[in-house]
XYZ file of C-alpha atoms in Angstrom:
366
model
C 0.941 -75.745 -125.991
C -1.521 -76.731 -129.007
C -4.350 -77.981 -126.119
C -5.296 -77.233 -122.628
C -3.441 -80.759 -121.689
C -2.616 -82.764 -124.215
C -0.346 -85.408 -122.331
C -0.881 -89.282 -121.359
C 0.998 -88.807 -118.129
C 2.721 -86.263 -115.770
C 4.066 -87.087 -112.363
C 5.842 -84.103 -110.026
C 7.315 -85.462 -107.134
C 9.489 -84.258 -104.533
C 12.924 -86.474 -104.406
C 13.329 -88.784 -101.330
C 16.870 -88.025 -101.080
C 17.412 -84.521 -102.549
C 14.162 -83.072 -101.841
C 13.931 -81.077 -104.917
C 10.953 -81.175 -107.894
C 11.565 -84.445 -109.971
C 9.087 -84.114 -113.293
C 8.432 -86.379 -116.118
C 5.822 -85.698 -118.641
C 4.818 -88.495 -121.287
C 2.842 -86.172 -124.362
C 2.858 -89.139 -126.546
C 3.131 -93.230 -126.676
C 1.113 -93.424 -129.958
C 4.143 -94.138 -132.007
C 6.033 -96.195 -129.385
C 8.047 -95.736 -125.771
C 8.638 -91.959 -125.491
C 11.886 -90.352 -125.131
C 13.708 -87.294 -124.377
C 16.480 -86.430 -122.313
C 16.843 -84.816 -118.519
C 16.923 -81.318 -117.934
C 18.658 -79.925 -114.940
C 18.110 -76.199 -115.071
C 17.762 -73.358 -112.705
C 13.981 -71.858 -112.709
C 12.110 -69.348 -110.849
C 9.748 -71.793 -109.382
C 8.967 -75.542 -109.919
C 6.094 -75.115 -112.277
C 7.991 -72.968 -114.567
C 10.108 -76.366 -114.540
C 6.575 -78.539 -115.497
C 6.315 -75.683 -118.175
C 9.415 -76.473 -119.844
C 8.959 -80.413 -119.565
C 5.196 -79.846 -121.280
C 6.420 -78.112 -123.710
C 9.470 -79.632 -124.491
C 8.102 -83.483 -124.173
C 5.161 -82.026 -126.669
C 8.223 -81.062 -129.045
C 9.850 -84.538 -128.939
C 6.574 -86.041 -130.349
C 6.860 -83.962 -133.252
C 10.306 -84.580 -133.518
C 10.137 -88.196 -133.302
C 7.302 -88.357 -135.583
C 8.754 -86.366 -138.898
C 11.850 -87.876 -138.257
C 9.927 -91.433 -138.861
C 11.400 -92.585 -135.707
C 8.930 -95.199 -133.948
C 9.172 -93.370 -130.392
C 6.586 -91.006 -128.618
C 7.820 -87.931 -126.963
C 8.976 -87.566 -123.143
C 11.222 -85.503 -121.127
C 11.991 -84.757 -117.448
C 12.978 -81.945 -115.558
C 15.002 -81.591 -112.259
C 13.626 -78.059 -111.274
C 16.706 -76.233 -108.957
C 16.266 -72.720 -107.116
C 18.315 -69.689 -107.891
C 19.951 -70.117 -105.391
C 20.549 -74.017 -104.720
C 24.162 -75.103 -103.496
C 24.328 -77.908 -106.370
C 27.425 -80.085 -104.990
C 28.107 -83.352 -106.250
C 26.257 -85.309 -103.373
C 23.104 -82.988 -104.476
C 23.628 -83.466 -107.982
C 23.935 -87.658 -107.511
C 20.807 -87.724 -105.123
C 18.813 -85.522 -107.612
C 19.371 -88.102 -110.604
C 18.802 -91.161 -108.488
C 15.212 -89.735 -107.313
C 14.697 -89.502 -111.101
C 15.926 -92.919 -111.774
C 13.518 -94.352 -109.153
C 10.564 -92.707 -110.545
C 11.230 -93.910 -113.927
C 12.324 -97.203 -113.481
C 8.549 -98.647 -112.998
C 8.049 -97.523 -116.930
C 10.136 -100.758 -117.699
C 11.560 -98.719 -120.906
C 7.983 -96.933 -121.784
C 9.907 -93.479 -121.001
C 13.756 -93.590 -122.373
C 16.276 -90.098 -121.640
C 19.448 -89.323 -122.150
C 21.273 -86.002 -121.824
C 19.721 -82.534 -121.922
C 20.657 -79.161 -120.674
C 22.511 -79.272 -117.697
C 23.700 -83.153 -117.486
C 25.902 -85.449 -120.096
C 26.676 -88.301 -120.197
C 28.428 -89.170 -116.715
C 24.869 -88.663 -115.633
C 23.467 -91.255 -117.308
C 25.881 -93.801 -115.409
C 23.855 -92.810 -112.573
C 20.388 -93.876 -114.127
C 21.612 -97.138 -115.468
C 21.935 -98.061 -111.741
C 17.737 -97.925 -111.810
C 17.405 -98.053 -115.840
C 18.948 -99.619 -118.819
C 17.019 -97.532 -120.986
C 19.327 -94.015 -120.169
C 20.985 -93.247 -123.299
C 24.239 -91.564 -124.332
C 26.672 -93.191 -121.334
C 30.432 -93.279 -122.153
C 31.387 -95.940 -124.215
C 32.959 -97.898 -121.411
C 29.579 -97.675 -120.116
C 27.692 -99.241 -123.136
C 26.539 -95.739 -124.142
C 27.215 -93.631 -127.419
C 28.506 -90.548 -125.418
C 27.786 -87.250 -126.050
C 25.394 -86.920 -128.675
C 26.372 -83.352 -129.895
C 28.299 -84.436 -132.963
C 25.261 -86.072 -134.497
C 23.291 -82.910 -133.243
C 25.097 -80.855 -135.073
C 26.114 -83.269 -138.107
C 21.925 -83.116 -138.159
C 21.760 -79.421 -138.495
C 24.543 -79.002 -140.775
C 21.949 -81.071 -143.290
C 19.149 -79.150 -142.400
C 20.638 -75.737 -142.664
C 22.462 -77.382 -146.413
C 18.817 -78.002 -147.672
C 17.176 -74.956 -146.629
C 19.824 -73.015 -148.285
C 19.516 -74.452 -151.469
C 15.938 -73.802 -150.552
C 16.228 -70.081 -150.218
C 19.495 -69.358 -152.666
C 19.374 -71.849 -155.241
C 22.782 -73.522 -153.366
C 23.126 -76.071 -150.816
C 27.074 -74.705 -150.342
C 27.646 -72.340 -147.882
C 30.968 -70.879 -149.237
C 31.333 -67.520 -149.141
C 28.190 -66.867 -147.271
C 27.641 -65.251 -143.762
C 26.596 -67.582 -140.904
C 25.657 -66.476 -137.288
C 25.770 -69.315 -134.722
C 24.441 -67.580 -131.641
C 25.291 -70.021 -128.823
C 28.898 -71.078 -128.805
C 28.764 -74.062 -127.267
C 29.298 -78.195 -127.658
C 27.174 -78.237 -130.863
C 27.163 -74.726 -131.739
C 30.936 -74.827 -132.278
C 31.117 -77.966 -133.766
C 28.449 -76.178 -136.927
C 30.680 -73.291 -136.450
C 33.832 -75.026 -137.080
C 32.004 -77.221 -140.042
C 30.976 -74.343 -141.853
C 34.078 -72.229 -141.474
C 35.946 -75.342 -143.231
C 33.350 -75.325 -146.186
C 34.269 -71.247 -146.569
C 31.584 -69.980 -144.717
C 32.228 -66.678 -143.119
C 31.209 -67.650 -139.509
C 30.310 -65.239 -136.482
C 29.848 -66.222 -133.490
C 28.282 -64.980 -130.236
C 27.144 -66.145 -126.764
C 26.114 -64.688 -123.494
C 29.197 -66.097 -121.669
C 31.794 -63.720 -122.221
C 34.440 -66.212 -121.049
C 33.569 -67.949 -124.679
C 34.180 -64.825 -126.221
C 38.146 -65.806 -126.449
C 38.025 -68.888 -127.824
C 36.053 -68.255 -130.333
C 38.582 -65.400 -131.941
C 41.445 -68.091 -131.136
C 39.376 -70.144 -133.599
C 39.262 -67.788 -135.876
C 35.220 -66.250 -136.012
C 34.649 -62.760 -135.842
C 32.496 -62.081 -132.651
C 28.929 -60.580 -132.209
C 27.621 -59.294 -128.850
C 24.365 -61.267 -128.109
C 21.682 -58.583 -128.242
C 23.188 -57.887 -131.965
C 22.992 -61.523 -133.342
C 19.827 -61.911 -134.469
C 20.002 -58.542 -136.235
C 23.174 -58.076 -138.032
C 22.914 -58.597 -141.651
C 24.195 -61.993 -142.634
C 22.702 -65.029 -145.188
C 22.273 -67.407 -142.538
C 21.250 -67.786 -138.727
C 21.750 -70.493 -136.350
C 19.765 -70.171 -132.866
C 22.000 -72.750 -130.952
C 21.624 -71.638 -127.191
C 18.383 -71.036 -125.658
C 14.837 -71.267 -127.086
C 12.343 -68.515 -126.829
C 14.521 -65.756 -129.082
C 11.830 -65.687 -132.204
C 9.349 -63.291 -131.065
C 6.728 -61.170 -132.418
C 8.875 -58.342 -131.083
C 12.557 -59.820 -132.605
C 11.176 -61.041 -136.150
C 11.346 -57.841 -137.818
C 14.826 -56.794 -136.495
C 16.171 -59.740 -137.763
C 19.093 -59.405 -140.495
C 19.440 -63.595 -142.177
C 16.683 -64.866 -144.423
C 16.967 -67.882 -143.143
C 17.062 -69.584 -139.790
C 17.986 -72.794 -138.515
C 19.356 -74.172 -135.664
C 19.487 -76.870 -133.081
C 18.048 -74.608 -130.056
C 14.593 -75.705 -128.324
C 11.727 -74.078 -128.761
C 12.996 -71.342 -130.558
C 9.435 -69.512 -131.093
C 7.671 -67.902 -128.230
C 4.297 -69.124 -129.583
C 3.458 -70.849 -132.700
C 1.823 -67.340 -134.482
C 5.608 -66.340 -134.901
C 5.734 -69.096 -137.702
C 3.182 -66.653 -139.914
C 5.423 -63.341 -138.535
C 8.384 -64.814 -139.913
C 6.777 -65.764 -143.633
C 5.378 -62.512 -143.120
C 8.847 -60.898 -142.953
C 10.118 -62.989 -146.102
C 12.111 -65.357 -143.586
C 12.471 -69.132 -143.867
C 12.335 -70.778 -140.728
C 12.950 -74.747 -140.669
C 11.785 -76.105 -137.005
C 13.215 -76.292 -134.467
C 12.818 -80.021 -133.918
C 12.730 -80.994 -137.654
C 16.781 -79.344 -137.712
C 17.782 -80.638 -134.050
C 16.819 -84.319 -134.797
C 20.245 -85.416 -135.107
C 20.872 -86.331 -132.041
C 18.072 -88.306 -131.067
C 17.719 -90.095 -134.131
C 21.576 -91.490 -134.176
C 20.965 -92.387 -130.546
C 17.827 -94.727 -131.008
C 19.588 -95.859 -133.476
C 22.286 -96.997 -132.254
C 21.092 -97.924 -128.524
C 17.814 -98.892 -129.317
C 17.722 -100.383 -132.709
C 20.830 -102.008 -132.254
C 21.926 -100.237 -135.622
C 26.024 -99.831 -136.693
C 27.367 -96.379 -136.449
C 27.408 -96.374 -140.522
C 23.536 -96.850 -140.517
C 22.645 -94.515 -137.830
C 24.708 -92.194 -139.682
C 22.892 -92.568 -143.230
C 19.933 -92.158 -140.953
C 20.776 -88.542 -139.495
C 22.054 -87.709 -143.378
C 17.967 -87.786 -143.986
C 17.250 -85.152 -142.462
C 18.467 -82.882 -145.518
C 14.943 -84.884 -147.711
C 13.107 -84.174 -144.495
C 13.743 -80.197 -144.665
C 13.432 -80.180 -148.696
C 10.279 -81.842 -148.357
C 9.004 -79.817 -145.338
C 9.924 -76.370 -147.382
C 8.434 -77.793 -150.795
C 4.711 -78.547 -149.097
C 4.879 -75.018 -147.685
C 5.733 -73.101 -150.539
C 3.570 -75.130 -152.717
C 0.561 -74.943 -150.221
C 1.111 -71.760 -149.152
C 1.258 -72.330 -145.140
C 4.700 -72.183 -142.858
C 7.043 -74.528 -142.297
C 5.572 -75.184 -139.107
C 2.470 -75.837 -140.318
C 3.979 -78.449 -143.373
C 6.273 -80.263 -140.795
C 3.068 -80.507 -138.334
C 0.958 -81.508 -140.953
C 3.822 -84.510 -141.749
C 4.025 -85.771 -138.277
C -0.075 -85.270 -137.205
C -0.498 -87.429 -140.462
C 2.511 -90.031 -138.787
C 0.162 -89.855 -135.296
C -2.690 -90.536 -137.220
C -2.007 -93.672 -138.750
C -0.686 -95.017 -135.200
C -3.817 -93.960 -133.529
C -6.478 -95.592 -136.497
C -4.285 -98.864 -136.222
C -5.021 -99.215 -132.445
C -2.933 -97.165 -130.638
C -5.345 -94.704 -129.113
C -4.814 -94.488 -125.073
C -7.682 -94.163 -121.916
C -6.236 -91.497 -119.654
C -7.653 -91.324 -116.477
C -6.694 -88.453 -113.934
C -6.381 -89.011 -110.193
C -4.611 -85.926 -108.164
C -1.704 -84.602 -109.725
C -1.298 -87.885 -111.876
C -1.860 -88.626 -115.009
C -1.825 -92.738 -115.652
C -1.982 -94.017 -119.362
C -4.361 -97.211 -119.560
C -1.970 -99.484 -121.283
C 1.564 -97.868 -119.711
């Protein structure tokens, strides 16, 4: 995290009905309600849980902000054991403790779909909250925002290689999509089309298959980030740039819709260190989110939203033009983009009053 606590609100409780660790964390209403989806993972303990939702709610500010989206940054959590039994009465009681807590924010907070839940779980929080995002269509939703994920990406990873070879085409180069899964095969499949020679590797063997039936080669997952290739795309987990994995890596450029990709922010100077071009994680994975509001939020047609994820490609240009003209990361020039965003929200009267009682964190104005 960039401060000690940094957020407007966080509120852990323990779900009525499912009993299990129910977290929301608000980082940021400056620019407007905050949003980010639901996360229903498996952790060691509940606070590694409120570790991922203050980090990745922190994330969604920034992402909202150089995307020049007028939304804050949010997420939730539902933290599960290693070993919880997660049947479908579980599951349904888990999401409508979240629902309740949220519904009192009257459309302040706004999620949709994360890790571990899609878009039949939203159906469940539009019994407590219009404001869940990404439903089926029969549902008044957009569905499964993966394609514009990855349609997002596809432009980022298109700029920064005309960035770093002179070329925004892709033919004939070598791509590594390490996470084979909704989005990461939909890039894989893109690029592949476009001539791209496309490997592919994830940590669920099972995957393995299908990927040679669609015709990638395959790369065992401790190899991917080090076999020699032009471009690669983190599109699983977060956390796999480290001080320890820079230098092994074999692409000199990397982008990709995965989280959190850097284990701390001093990675940023490893990797320009190392000669590699890094484009953010959420500056590349702002696809998703931004055809989303969009569409459920601004009321805009599919066309529009559309146009609207196609920016992202000016967003990465301009993001690796500040840094190599001012000499700092990527990270840095795309911070330094949406701090200046914050900025202007906060001097025109959007500054907050947090006061703290117990475990809860209550904006002045929520």
């Amino acid at each position: 995290m960039s401060q000690a606590f940094a957020h407007e609100e966080v509120v852990v409780s323990r779900g009525r009905r499912s009993g299990l660790p129910i977290i929301v964390a608000i980082h940021s209403r400056a620019l407007g309600p905050a949003a980010g989806g639901c996360r229903m993972r498996r952790y060691d303990t509940w606070r590694d849980g409120l570790t991922d939702a203050l980090r990745l709610s922190e994330a969604m500010t920034y992402k909202a902000a150089v995307a020049g989206l007028d939304f804050g940054g949010g997420k939730s959590v539902i933290a599960l054991d290693r070993d919880t039994d997660l049947t479908a009465e579980l599951r349904e009681a888990a999401l409508e403790d979240l629902g309740e807590l949220i519904a009192p924010w009257q459309g302040s907070y706004r999620t949709g779909p994360d890790i571990g839940t899609g878009p039949q779980d939203m159906v469940v929080l539009k019994r407590f909250t219009p404001y869940a995002y990404c439903a089926p269509e029969e549902h008044g939703g957009t569905g499964d925002s993966g394609g514009p994920t990855a349609t997002g990406v596809l432009a980022a990873l298109r700029a920064g290689a005309r960035h770093v070879f002179g070329d925004a085409s892709c033919a004939g180069r070598t791509v590594v999509v390490s996470g084979f899964g909704s989005v990461g095969g939909r890039i894989a499949a893109a690029l592949a089309a476009e001539g791209a020679r496309v490997l592919v590797s994830d940590v669920e063997e099972s995957r393995q298959q299908a990927a040679l039936d669609a015709g990638f080669g395959w790369v065992e997952p401790d190899e991917a980030l080090s076999v020699p290739a032009d471009i690669l795309v983190p599109a699983a987990v977060g956390g796999v740039l480290s001080e320890e994995s820079v230098p092994r890596l074999g692409a000199p450029l990397v982008v990709g819709p995965a989280n959190n990709q850097l284990t701390e922010d001093a990675v940023a100077d490893t990797l320009a260190r190392h000669g590699v071009v890094w484009v953010p994680d959420y500056v590349a994975s702002a696809g998703g989110i931004i055809y989303t509001l969009s569409r459920e939020s601004d009321h805009d047609s599919d066309e529009a939203a559309r146009k609207r994820v196609d920016g992202i490609a000016d967003t990465v240009s301009h993001v690796l033009d500040v840094a190599r003209s001012t000499g700092v990361t990527p990270l840095r020039a795309a911070r330094q983009l949406a701090e200046a965003r914050l900025a202007r929200a906060t001097a025109a009267g959007a500054s907050r009053q947090t006061t703290v009682t117990g475990c809860r964190t209550t904006a002045s104005n929520r």
